[in-house]
Amino acid sequence: VPFDLLVTGASEVLTCDGPAQGTAEARLGAVRRGVVGVSQGRVAFVGTDPPRDGVGPGTRLLDAGGGFVGPGFVDCHTHLVFAGDRAEEFERRCRGESYLQIAAEGGGIQRSLEATSAATEDALVALALPRLARLLAQGVTTAEVKSGYGGTVEAELRCLRAVRRLAALQPVTLVGTVLALHAVPVAYRERRQAWIEAVRDELLPAVCREGLARFCDAYVEQAAFSPEEATPVLTQARRLGLEIRLHVDQLTAGGGAELAARLGARSADHLEQISPAGVAALRAAGTRAVLLPTSTLFGRVRPYAPGRALLDAGVPVALATNLNPGTSMSENVFLALGLGCLENGLTPAEAYLGFTRTAGEVLGVPGLGRLTVGGPADLVVYRADSYRQLPYHFAMSDVAEVLKAGRRCS
Ligand SMILES: [Zn+2]
């Protein structure tokens, strides 16, 4: 049967489906001068010699023009549904004020909670659409989206319903995560336990009834929630069928990675301050690390997460944008790839895998972040002839074409 589409003229096709035990370069699964056949939105062929009957009168041809072809990016950690912006706070930080000082005066994350809780679902959708368009233009074809700026059970549900509507309005596949333990809402400041119980007993069951999320996340940090506060919520989430993601060890080493390992989390995210014991715990539990270097840059907190040490210990490492209004106001995938190499210590191949194959594993969807026969034809054609150009030509896009389920998006 002829293909609907045949992508030709590529320097190489990276399937990201090489052997799991191989080097990063081997895992890229490069096919020199490969072609990709697409039928009914799925990859029907990857290799150098397409079947003779693969090209018929109805087959469209897409010439990669000597660029390389790879799977669509998977942005496995974003907070892209929010209202309001924090440009004023950014300016104050540039003038030398500390985040803690700004937060103490009611700024910081509380500003985002106020604006988001006051926004309608329509407004949240309208604000998020251009952010998704920017991600798509850079080759992101799947993104995880967290709630966490609602501040009430109803507003958290509204954010997740907005994610569901957004999924139907544009090409990027979206995966919802309920992150109600993000910040203690102002109304609950004197009774934080009441917020934790509302999340556990009202919000999580409602999220599951409506099928609004696949993951439950929590911000475990001195300035947010303790392991003791988060554990009952996460345990309940697991009981309801959600998998666990965690924001841990960002500003202080608080045993967050160990908690993620103990709870069998799919990933431990941030990890700027992870301890050697935390690295060992992730390794032993098979928990993946998600590094968010653009937020380390933007938040002006140091150090960057020890990506090299994590990989050397055998912990799979993914990268993501962490798009959010407070600590990473950027959809720039290529900045994250560049920082992943320059500051987290990854090689270009490791960084590329971190935004494709390993990110797909974090989201737990078989074949996601890879180009495999039978899998979705989510792929990117680059002007650059090698993945090595992406972190090197940092913070710039060399994307020529993005295809979602075989359809051109650009
Ligand atoms: Zn985050």
mmCIF file of C-alpha atoms and ligand atoms in Angstrom:
data_model
loop_
_atom_site.group_PDB
_atom_site.id
_atom_site.type_symbol
_atom_site.label_atom_id
_atom_site.label_comp_id
_atom_site.label_asym_id
_atom_site.label_seq_id
_atom_site.Cartn_x
_atom_site.Cartn_y
_atom_site.Cartn_z
ATOM 1 C CA VAL A 1 0.000 0.000 0.000
ATOM 2 C CA PRO A 2 1.516 3.371 -0.945
ATOM 3 C CA PHE A 3 2.407 5.773 1.870
ATOM 4 C CA ASP A 4 0.423 8.971 2.369
ATOM 5 C CA LEU A 5 3.717 10.798 2.851
ATOM 6 C CA LEU A 6 7.381 10.024 2.298
ATOM 7 C CA VAL A 7 10.099 12.138 3.909
ATOM 8 C CA THR A 8 13.252 11.996 1.810
ATOM 9 C CA GLY A 9 16.534 13.873 1.504
ATOM 10 C CA ALA A 10 17.503 13.668 5.197
ATOM 11 C CA SER A 11 21.143 13.589 6.294
ATOM 12 C CA GLU A 12 19.976 11.082 8.893
ATOM 13 C CA VAL A 13 16.847 9.948 10.691
ATOM 14 C CA LEU A 14 17.128 9.620 14.465
ATOM 15 C CA THR A 15 14.647 7.019 15.656
ATOM 16 C CA CYS A 16 15.763 7.373 19.307
ATOM 17 C CA ASP A 17 14.976 3.662 19.414
ATOM 18 C CA GLY A 18 18.476 2.186 19.639
ATOM 19 C CA PRO A 19 19.319 -0.507 22.210
ATOM 20 C CA ALA A 20 18.649 0.458 25.834
ATOM 21 C CA GLN A 21 22.022 -0.823 27.001
ATOM 22 C CA GLY A 22 23.997 1.072 24.379
ATOM 23 C CA THR A 23 25.783 4.409 24.571
ATOM 24 C CA ALA A 24 23.720 7.579 24.175
ATOM 25 C CA GLU A 25 24.888 7.784 20.562
ATOM 26 C CA ALA A 26 23.720 4.194 19.935
ATOM 27 C CA ARG A 27 20.361 4.894 21.585
ATOM 28 C CA LEU A 28 19.799 7.705 19.064
ATOM 29 C CA GLY A 29 19.263 4.941 16.510
ATOM 30 C CA ALA A 30 20.607 7.001 13.598
ATOM 31 C CA VAL A 31 19.779 5.841 10.074
ATOM 32 C CA ARG A 32 22.156 7.557 7.623
ATOM 33 C CA ARG A 33 20.251 8.962 4.631
ATOM 34 C CA GLY A 34 17.103 7.358 6.003
ATOM 35 C CA VAL A 35 13.583 7.953 4.741
ATOM 36 C CA VAL A 36 10.326 7.901 6.704
ATOM 37 C CA GLY A 37 7.056 6.589 5.273
ATOM 38 C CA VAL A 38 3.812 7.723 6.888
ATOM 39 C CA SER A 39 0.386 6.092 6.551
ATOM 40 C CA GLN A 40 -2.771 7.222 8.318
ATOM 41 C CA GLY A 41 -0.857 9.372 10.771
ATOM 42 C CA ARG A 42 1.518 6.587 11.800
ATOM 43 C CA VAL A 43 5.069 5.710 10.914
ATOM 44 C CA ALA A 44 4.879 2.922 8.333
ATOM 45 C CA PHE A 45 8.557 2.715 7.425
ATOM 46 C CA VAL A 46 11.959 3.935 8.647
ATOM 47 C CA GLY A 47 15.080 2.864 6.804
ATOM 48 C CA THR A 48 17.084 3.371 3.637
ATOM 49 C CA ASP A 49 15.202 1.199 1.134
ATOM 50 C CA PRO A 50 11.458 1.836 1.157
ATOM 51 C CA PRO A 51 9.340 -0.870 -0.501
ATOM 52 C CA ARG A 52 8.800 -0.333 -4.215
ATOM 53 C CA ASP A 53 5.031 -0.047 -3.805
ATOM 54 C CA GLY A 54 5.509 2.572 -1.041
ATOM 55 C CA VAL A 55 5.225 5.473 -3.474
ATOM 56 C CA GLY A 56 2.009 5.835 -5.436
ATOM 57 C CA PRO A 57 0.236 8.675 -7.246
ATOM 58 C CA GLY A 58 -1.271 9.859 -3.948
ATOM 59 C CA THR A 59 1.983 9.873 -1.974
ATOM 60 C CA ARG A 60 3.113 13.356 -0.956
ATOM 61 C CA LEU A 61 6.870 13.890 -0.823
ATOM 62 C CA LEU A 62 8.608 16.038 1.758
ATOM 63 C CA ASP A 63 12.232 16.835 0.975
ATOM 64 C CA ALA A 64 14.289 17.349 4.139
ATOM 65 C CA GLY A 65 16.884 19.166 2.032
ATOM 66 C CA GLY A 66 19.881 17.633 3.803
ATOM 67 C CA GLY A 67 18.612 18.354 7.310
ATOM 68 C CA PHE A 68 18.109 15.630 9.887
ATOM 69 C CA VAL A 69 14.794 14.182 11.008
ATOM 70 C CA GLY A 70 13.862 13.161 14.551
ATOM 71 C CA PRO A 71 10.832 12.496 16.739
ATOM 72 C CA GLY A 72 8.757 15.395 18.059
ATOM 73 C CA PHE A 73 9.985 16.763 21.371
ATOM 74 C CA VAL A 74 8.224 15.734 24.571
ATOM 75 C CA ASP A 75 8.114 18.605 27.073
ATOM 76 C CA CYS A 76 7.480 16.510 30.190
ATOM 77 C CA HIS A 77 7.281 19.363 32.748
ATOM 78 C CA THR A 78 5.314 22.579 32.135
ATOM 79 C CA HIS A 79 2.966 24.875 34.031
ATOM 80 C CA LEU A 80 1.567 26.510 30.926
ATOM 81 C CA VAL A 81 -1.961 27.178 32.208
ATOM 82 C CA PHE A 82 -1.845 30.378 34.229
ATOM 83 C CA ALA A 83 -3.148 33.940 34.174
ATOM 84 C CA GLY A 84 -1.291 37.163 34.859
ATOM 85 C CA ASP A 85 2.407 37.723 34.441
ATOM 86 C CA ARG A 86 5.245 38.611 36.757
ATOM 87 C CA ALA A 87 7.259 41.033 34.649
ATOM 88 C CA GLU A 88 7.126 43.549 37.481
ATOM 89 C CA GLU A 89 8.613 41.012 39.874
ATOM 90 C CA PHE A 90 11.297 40.248 37.278
ATOM 91 C CA GLU A 91 12.161 43.929 37.142
ATOM 92 C CA ARG A 92 12.357 44.124 40.937
ATOM 93 C CA ARG A 93 14.654 41.096 40.996
ATOM 94 C CA CYS A 94 16.834 42.783 38.371
ATOM 95 C CA ARG A 95 17.064 45.803 40.696
ATOM 96 C CA GLY A 96 18.430 43.538 43.411
ATOM 97 C CA GLU A 97 15.376 42.659 45.505
ATOM 98 C CA SER A 98 15.253 39.054 46.648
ATOM 99 C CA TYR A 99 12.462 36.675 45.764
ATOM 100 C CA LEU A 100 11.800 36.059 49.465
ATOM 101 C CA GLN A 101 11.370 39.794 50.039
ATOM 102 C CA ILE A 102 8.961 40.051 47.111
ATOM 103 C CA ALA A 103 7.045 36.951 48.222
ATOM 104 C CA ALA A 104 6.762 38.295 51.787
ATOM 105 C CA GLU A 105 4.957 41.359 50.366
ATOM 106 C CA GLY A 106 2.388 39.165 48.611
ATOM 107 C CA GLY A 107 4.231 38.835 45.317
ATOM 108 C CA GLY A 108 5.801 35.735 43.873
ATOM 109 C CA ILE A 109 3.708 32.631 43.363
ATOM 110 C CA GLN A 110 0.748 34.132 45.259
ATOM 111 C CA ARG A 111 0.422 36.684 42.456
ATOM 112 C CA SER A 112 -0.066 33.844 39.983
ATOM 113 C CA LEU A 113 -2.560 32.117 42.279
ATOM 114 C CA GLU A 114 -4.622 35.310 42.569
ATOM 115 C CA ALA A 115 -4.707 35.954 38.840
ATOM 116 C CA THR A 116 -5.351 32.336 37.890
ATOM 117 C CA SER A 117 -8.096 31.723 40.449
ATOM 118 C CA ALA A 118 -9.899 34.831 39.143
ATOM 119 C CA ALA A 119 -9.680 33.751 35.483
ATOM 120 C CA THR A 120 -12.437 31.941 33.613
ATOM 121 C CA GLU A 121 -11.793 28.656 31.830
ATOM 122 C CA ASP A 122 -12.154 30.523 28.510
ATOM 123 C CA ALA A 123 -9.509 33.034 29.568
ATOM 124 C CA LEU A 124 -7.116 30.303 30.699
ATOM 125 C CA VAL A 125 -7.525 28.539 27.355
ATOM 126 C CA ALA A 126 -6.988 31.756 25.379
ATOM 127 C CA LEU A 127 -3.841 32.601 27.347
ATOM 128 C CA ALA A 128 -2.351 29.131 26.946
ATOM 129 C CA LEU A 129 -2.933 28.758 23.182
ATOM 130 C CA PRO A 130 -0.060 31.020 22.046
ATOM 131 C CA ARG A 131 2.286 29.328 24.511
ATOM 132 C CA LEU A 132 1.418 25.970 22.973
ATOM 133 C CA ALA A 133 1.868 27.401 19.487
ATOM 134 C CA ARG A 134 5.380 28.532 20.426
ATOM 135 C CA LEU A 135 6.202 25.064 21.791
ATOM 136 C CA LEU A 136 4.829 23.418 18.653
ATOM 137 C CA ALA A 137 6.860 25.701 16.390
ATOM 138 C CA GLN A 138 9.973 24.401 18.125
ATOM 139 C CA GLY A 139 9.043 20.787 17.543
ATOM 140 C CA VAL A 140 7.169 19.935 20.750
ATOM 141 C CA THR A 141 4.380 17.517 19.824
ATOM 142 C CA THR A 142 3.543 16.273 23.345
ATOM 143 C CA ALA A 143 3.536 18.290 26.571
ATOM 144 C CA GLU A 144 2.694 17.606 30.185
ATOM 145 C CA VAL A 145 0.718 20.423 31.841
ATOM 146 C CA LYS A 146 0.372 20.901 35.591
ATOM 147 C CA SER A 147 -2.307 22.675 37.568
ATOM 148 C CA GLY A 148 -1.143 24.406 40.730
ATOM 149 C CA TYR A 149 -2.122 28.074 40.471
ATOM 150 C CA GLY A 150 -5.800 27.524 41.315
ATOM 151 C CA GLY A 151 -5.728 27.879 45.083
ATOM 152 C CA THR A 152 -9.222 26.390 45.467
ATOM 153 C CA VAL A 153 -10.608 22.987 44.595
ATOM 154 C CA GLU A 154 -12.869 24.548 41.971
ATOM 155 C CA ALA A 155 -10.098 26.631 40.379
ATOM 156 C CA GLU A 156 -7.739 23.652 40.246
ATOM 157 C CA LEU A 157 -10.435 21.703 38.414
ATOM 158 C CA ARG A 158 -10.948 24.683 36.080
ATOM 159 C CA CYS A 159 -7.246 24.668 35.164
ATOM 160 C CA LEU A 160 -7.318 20.948 34.378
ATOM 161 C CA ARG A 161 -10.522 21.300 32.366
ATOM 162 C CA ALA A 162 -8.740 24.041 30.418
ATOM 163 C CA VAL A 163 -5.960 21.530 29.665
ATOM 164 C CA ARG A 164 -8.531 19.078 28.342
ATOM 165 C CA ARG A 165 -10.076 21.739 26.112
ATOM 166 C CA LEU A 166 -6.659 22.874 24.884
ATOM 167 C CA ALA A 167 -5.869 19.299 23.875
ATOM 168 C CA ALA A 168 -8.809 19.362 21.485
ATOM 169 C CA LEU A 169 -8.052 22.829 20.063
ATOM 170 C CA GLN A 170 -4.507 22.441 18.738
ATOM 171 C CA PRO A 171 -2.097 19.688 17.615
ATOM 172 C CA VAL A 172 0.114 19.201 20.705
ATOM 173 C CA THR A 173 -0.932 16.126 22.730
ATOM 174 C CA LEU A 174 -1.377 17.159 26.370
ATOM 175 C CA VAL A 175 -1.022 15.116 29.548
ATOM 176 C CA GLY A 176 -2.575 16.583 32.707
ATOM 177 C CA THR A 177 -0.993 16.608 36.157
ATOM 178 C CA VAL A 178 -2.692 17.764 39.337
ATOM 179 C CA LEU A 179 -0.201 19.801 41.384
ATOM 180 C CA ALA A 180 -2.421 21.213 44.103
ATOM 181 C CA LEU A 181 0.396 21.007 46.686
ATOM 182 C CA HIS A 182 2.294 23.781 44.890
ATOM 183 C CA ALA A 183 1.852 26.692 47.304
ATOM 184 C CA VAL A 184 -0.394 27.129 50.327
ATOM 185 C CA PRO A 185 -3.225 29.426 49.187
ATOM 186 C CA VAL A 186 -3.521 32.664 51.205
ATOM 187 C CA ALA A 187 -6.959 31.661 52.491
ATOM 188 C CA TYR A 188 -5.405 28.536 54.033
ATOM 189 C CA ARG A 189 -2.252 30.098 55.435
ATOM 190 C CA GLU A 190 -3.344 29.684 59.053
ATOM 191 C CA ARG A 191 -4.819 26.230 58.418
ATOM 192 C CA ARG A 192 -2.634 24.520 55.869
ATOM 193 C CA GLN A 193 -3.804 21.091 56.996
ATOM 194 C CA ALA A 194 -7.302 22.008 55.763
ATOM 195 C CA TRP A 195 -5.920 22.642 52.245
ATOM 196 C CA ILE A 196 -4.066 19.323 52.284
ATOM 197 C CA GLU A 197 -7.248 17.519 53.319
ATOM 198 C CA ALA A 198 -9.346 19.325 50.701
ATOM 199 C CA VAL A 199 -6.874 18.211 48.041
ATOM 200 C CA ARG A 200 -6.848 14.640 49.288
ATOM 201 C CA ASP A 201 -10.568 14.213 49.960
ATOM 202 C CA GLU A 202 -12.272 16.517 47.416
ATOM 203 C CA LEU A 203 -9.959 17.511 44.585
ATOM 204 C CA LEU A 204 -8.255 14.191 43.802
ATOM 205 C CA PRO A 205 -11.494 12.165 43.657
ATOM 206 C CA ALA A 206 -13.056 14.843 41.403
ATOM 207 C CA VAL A 207 -9.986 14.890 39.120
ATOM 208 C CA CYS A 208 -10.214 11.121 38.743
ATOM 209 C CA ARG A 209 -13.991 11.104 38.220
ATOM 210 C CA GLU A 210 -13.547 13.500 35.300
ATOM 211 C CA GLY A 211 -10.373 11.797 34.039
ATOM 212 C CA LEU A 212 -8.481 15.103 34.073
ATOM 213 C CA ALA A 213 -4.990 13.942 35.016
ATOM 214 C CA ARG A 214 -2.599 11.055 34.703
ATOM 215 C CA PHE A 215 -0.170 12.274 37.375
ATOM 216 C CA CYS A 216 -0.212 13.808 40.836
ATOM 217 C CA ASP A 217 2.708 16.096 41.665
ATOM 218 C CA ALA A 218 3.747 17.971 44.821
ATOM 219 C CA TYR A 219 6.291 20.691 45.583
ATOM 220 C CA VAL A 220 8.270 19.232 48.475
ATOM 221 C CA GLU A 221 10.516 22.004 49.784
ATOM 222 C CA GLN A 222 11.095 23.907 53.018
ATOM 223 C CA ALA A 223 9.152 26.873 51.632
ATOM 224 C CA ALA A 224 6.296 24.672 50.349
ATOM 225 C CA PHE A 225 5.225 21.245 51.683
ATOM 226 C CA SER A 226 7.057 18.750 53.892
ATOM 227 C CA PRO A 227 7.383 15.046 53.013
ATOM 228 C CA GLU A 228 5.006 14.342 55.933
ATOM 229 C CA GLU A 229 2.380 16.680 54.474
ATOM 230 C CA ALA A 230 2.728 15.439 50.901
ATOM 231 C CA THR A 231 2.782 11.697 51.583
ATOM 232 C CA PRO A 232 -0.916 11.184 52.492
ATOM 233 C CA VAL A 233 -2.000 13.113 49.380
ATOM 234 C CA LEU A 234 0.350 11.160 47.123
ATOM 235 C CA THR A 235 -0.686 7.865 48.676
ATOM 236 C CA GLN A 236 -4.324 8.706 48.040
ATOM 237 C CA ALA A 237 -3.465 9.713 44.459
ATOM 238 C CA ARG A 238 -1.842 6.364 43.875
ATOM 239 C CA ARG A 239 -4.872 4.588 45.337
ATOM 240 C CA LEU A 240 -7.055 6.470 42.842
ATOM 241 C CA GLY A 241 -4.858 5.344 39.947
ATOM 242 C CA LEU A 242 -2.671 8.424 39.425
ATOM 243 C CA GLU A 243 1.089 8.100 39.117
ATOM 244 C CA ILE A 244 3.455 10.287 41.118
ATOM 245 C CA ARG A 245 5.776 13.091 39.966
ATOM 246 C CA LEU A 246 7.605 15.308 42.474
ATOM 247 C CA HIS A 247 9.275 18.750 42.592
ATOM 248 C CA VAL A 248 12.166 18.036 44.962
ATOM 249 C CA ASP A 249 15.593 19.192 46.166
ATOM 250 C CA GLN A 250 15.327 22.506 44.294
ATOM 251 C CA LEU A 251 16.393 25.075 46.883
ATOM 252 C CA THR A 252 17.385 22.847 49.786
ATOM 253 C CA ALA A 253 18.430 19.187 50.077
ATOM 254 C CA GLY A 254 15.473 17.919 52.037
ATOM 255 C CA GLY A 255 15.537 14.219 51.238
ATOM 256 C CA GLY A 256 13.150 14.843 48.346
ATOM 257 C CA ALA A 257 14.782 12.438 45.934
ATOM 258 C CA GLU A 258 14.689 9.757 48.621
ATOM 259 C CA LEU A 259 10.960 10.439 49.055
ATOM 260 C CA ALA A 260 10.393 10.126 45.289
ATOM 261 C CA ALA A 261 12.255 6.807 45.300
ATOM 262 C CA ARG A 262 10.317 5.541 48.316
ATOM 263 C CA LEU A 263 6.958 6.408 46.734
ATOM 264 C CA GLY A 264 7.885 4.816 43.417
ATOM 265 C CA ALA A 265 7.501 8.145 41.595
ATOM 266 C CA ARG A 266 7.795 8.143 37.808
ATOM 267 C CA SER A 267 10.200 11.039 38.122
ATOM 268 C CA ALA A 268 11.937 13.364 40.532
ATOM 269 C CA ASP A 269 12.121 16.853 39.042
ATOM 270 C CA HIS A 270 14.519 19.815 39.672
ATOM 271 C CA LEU A 271 17.226 18.148 41.861
ATOM 272 C CA GLU A 272 19.577 21.154 41.918
ATOM 273 C CA GLN A 273 20.464 20.280 45.531
ATOM 274 C CA ILE A 274 20.222 16.481 45.384
ATOM 275 C CA SER A 275 22.619 14.691 47.773
ATOM 276 C CA PRO A 276 24.761 11.660 46.873
ATOM 277 C CA ALA A 277 22.341 9.558 48.952
ATOM 278 C CA GLY A 278 19.484 10.948 46.854
ATOM 279 C CA VAL A 279 21.257 9.969 43.637
ATOM 280 C CA ALA A 280 21.753 6.440 44.981
ATOM 281 C CA ALA A 281 18.085 6.221 46.013
ATOM 282 C CA LEU A 282 16.865 7.233 42.527
ATOM 283 C CA ARG A 283 19.202 4.712 40.952
ATOM 284 C CA ALA A 284 18.045 1.891 43.252
ATOM 285 C CA ALA A 285 14.357 2.655 42.670
ATOM 286 C CA GLY A 286 14.669 3.176 38.904
ATOM 287 C CA THR A 287 13.191 6.679 39.274
ATOM 288 C CA ARG A 288 13.966 9.067 36.412
ATOM 289 C CA ALA A 289 15.368 12.570 36.884
ATOM 290 C CA VAL A 290 13.852 15.581 35.105
ATOM 291 C CA LEU A 291 16.211 18.571 34.957
ATOM 292 C CA LEU A 292 14.924 22.100 34.368
ATOM 293 C CA PRO A 293 17.985 24.241 33.659
ATOM 294 C CA THR A 294 16.100 27.266 32.300
ATOM 295 C CA SER A 295 14.542 27.737 35.739
ATOM 296 C CA THR A 296 17.941 27.487 37.424
ATOM 297 C CA LEU A 297 19.106 30.268 35.093
ATOM 298 C CA PHE A 298 15.994 32.416 35.410
ATOM 299 C CA GLY A 299 15.635 32.006 39.182
ATOM 300 C CA ARG A 300 19.323 32.887 39.628
ATOM 301 C CA VAL A 301 19.714 30.005 42.049
ATOM 302 C CA ARG A 302 22.850 27.918 41.857
ATOM 303 C CA PRO A 303 24.051 25.244 41.404
ATOM 304 C CA TYR A 304 22.576 23.602 38.330
ATOM 305 C CA ALA A 305 21.406 20.026 38.883
ATOM 306 C CA PRO A 306 24.229 17.461 38.623
ATOM 307 C CA GLY A 307 23.148 15.818 35.385
ATOM 308 C CA ARG A 308 26.537 14.247 34.786
ATOM 309 C CA ALA A 309 26.621 12.584 38.220
ATOM 310 C CA LEU A 310 23.043 11.318 37.778
ATOM 311 C CA LEU A 311 23.806 9.773 34.379
ATOM 312 C CA ASP A 312 27.099 8.312 35.571
ATOM 313 C CA ALA A 313 25.223 6.689 38.467
ATOM 314 C CA GLY A 314 22.756 5.136 36.003
ATOM 315 C CA VAL A 315 19.764 7.448 36.539
ATOM 316 C CA PRO A 316 17.938 8.277 33.263
ATOM 317 C CA VAL A 317 17.848 12.068 32.785
ATOM 318 C CA ALA A 318 15.136 14.009 30.941
ATOM 319 C CA LEU A 319 15.096 17.747 30.215
ATOM 320 C CA ALA A 320 12.050 20.053 30.095
ATOM 321 C CA THR A 321 11.244 23.757 29.805
ATOM 322 C CA ASN A 322 9.380 24.084 33.146
ATOM 323 C CA LEU A 323 7.474 26.889 31.388
ATOM 324 C CA ASN A 324 5.916 28.960 34.206
ATOM 325 C CA PRO A 325 5.399 32.640 35.023
ATOM 326 C CA GLY A 326 7.718 32.844 38.033
ATOM 327 C CA THR A 327 10.888 30.892 37.443
ATOM 328 C CA SER A 328 11.026 29.971 33.743
ATOM 329 C CA MET A 329 9.069 32.301 31.477
ATOM 330 C CA SER A 330 10.329 30.664 28.293
ATOM 331 C CA GLU A 331 9.128 28.076 25.810
ATOM 332 C CA ASN A 332 12.657 27.786 24.436
ATOM 333 C CA VAL A 333 13.494 24.106 24.004
ATOM 334 C CA PHE A 334 16.854 24.949 22.445
ATOM 335 C CA LEU A 335 17.910 27.060 25.410
ATOM 336 C CA ALA A 336 17.118 24.087 27.665
ATOM 337 C CA LEU A 337 19.152 21.766 25.417
ATOM 338 C CA GLY A 338 22.090 24.188 25.443
ATOM 339 C CA LEU A 339 22.020 24.646 29.210
ATOM 340 C CA GLY A 340 21.636 20.895 29.652
ATOM 341 C CA CYS A 341 25.025 20.543 27.973
ATOM 342 C CA LEU A 342 26.747 23.665 29.291
ATOM 343 C CA GLU A 343 25.524 23.563 32.892
ATOM 344 C CA ASN A 344 24.102 20.109 33.684
ATOM 345 C CA GLY A 345 27.057 18.363 32.048
ATOM 346 C CA LEU A 346 25.167 16.353 29.428
ATOM 347 C CA THR A 347 26.549 15.510 25.998
ATOM 348 C CA PRO A 348 24.527 16.662 22.956
ATOM 349 C CA ALA A 349 23.249 13.091 22.445
ATOM 350 C CA GLU A 350 22.196 12.810 26.094
ATOM 351 C CA ALA A 351 20.436 16.179 25.958
ATOM 352 C CA TYR A 352 18.611 15.244 22.751
ATOM 353 C CA LEU A 353 17.489 11.908 24.242
ATOM 354 C CA GLY A 354 16.432 13.811 27.370
ATOM 355 C CA PHE A 355 13.898 15.813 25.378
ATOM 356 C CA THR A 356 12.672 12.826 23.332
ATOM 357 C CA ARG A 357 12.989 9.203 24.412
ATOM 358 C CA THR A 358 13.651 9.697 28.139
ATOM 359 C CA ALA A 359 10.926 12.355 28.424
ATOM 360 C CA GLY A 360 8.550 9.886 26.765
ATOM 361 C CA GLU A 361 9.505 7.316 29.389
ATOM 362 C CA VAL A 362 8.764 9.843 32.136
ATOM 363 C CA LEU A 363 5.250 10.191 30.742
ATOM 364 C CA GLY A 364 5.020 6.404 30.514
ATOM 365 C CA VAL A 365 3.637 6.193 26.997
ATOM 366 C CA PRO A 366 5.230 3.307 25.049
ATOM 367 C CA GLY A 367 7.077 4.555 21.969
ATOM 368 C CA LEU A 368 6.602 8.237 22.847
ATOM 369 C CA GLY A 369 9.639 10.317 21.910
ATOM 370 C CA ARG A 370 10.764 7.736 19.340
ATOM 371 C CA LEU A 371 10.138 7.082 15.652
ATOM 372 C CA THR A 372 9.005 3.476 15.419
ATOM 373 C CA VAL A 373 6.904 1.627 12.865
ATOM 374 C CA GLY A 374 3.312 1.701 14.098
ATOM 375 C CA GLY A 375 3.950 4.693 16.366
ATOM 376 C CA PRO A 376 2.524 8.181 15.774
ATOM 377 C CA ALA A 377 4.161 10.124 12.941
ATOM 378 C CA ASP A 378 5.128 13.022 15.223
ATOM 379 C CA LEU A 379 8.351 14.220 13.705
ATOM 380 C CA VAL A 380 10.543 17.221 13.133
ATOM 381 C CA VAL A 381 12.572 18.100 10.052
ATOM 382 C CA TYR A 382 15.535 20.334 10.864
ATOM 383 C CA ARG A 383 17.559 22.663 8.696
ATOM 384 C CA ALA A 384 20.618 21.507 10.654
ATOM 385 C CA ASP A 385 22.254 18.301 9.441
ATOM 386 C CA SER A 386 22.968 16.915 12.923
ATOM 387 C CA TYR A 387 21.461 16.923 16.430
ATOM 388 C CA ARG A 388 24.849 18.256 17.580
ATOM 389 C CA GLN A 389 23.903 21.615 16.071
ATOM 390 C CA LEU A 390 20.921 22.061 18.413
ATOM 391 C CA PRO A 391 22.635 22.715 21.771
ATOM 392 C CA TYR A 392 25.612 24.269 19.978
ATOM 393 C CA HIS A 393 23.527 26.863 18.133
ATOM 394 C CA PHE A 394 21.949 27.440 21.494
ATOM 395 C CA ALA A 395 18.626 29.120 22.146
ATOM 396 C CA MET A 396 17.929 29.239 18.391
ATOM 397 C CA SER A 397 15.559 27.054 16.434
ATOM 398 C CA ASP A 398 16.741 25.151 13.372
ATOM 399 C CA VAL A 399 13.293 23.589 12.861
ATOM 400 C CA ALA A 400 12.146 23.472 9.234
ATOM 401 C CA GLU A 401 8.913 21.446 9.551
ATOM 402 C CA VAL A 402 6.891 19.930 12.366
ATOM 403 C CA LEU A 403 4.546 17.032 11.623
ATOM 404 C CA LYS A 404 1.897 15.887 14.087
ATOM 405 C CA ALA A 405 0.358 12.518 13.226
ATOM 406 C CA GLY A 406 1.758 12.997 9.736
ATOM 407 C CA ARG A 407 0.255 16.463 9.200
ATOM 408 C CA ARG A 408 2.382 19.527 8.638
ATOM 409 C CA CYS A 409 1.873 22.086 11.401
ATOM 410 C CA SER A 410 4.090 24.874 10.114
HETATM 411 ZN ZN ZN B 1 7.767 22.939 37.878
#
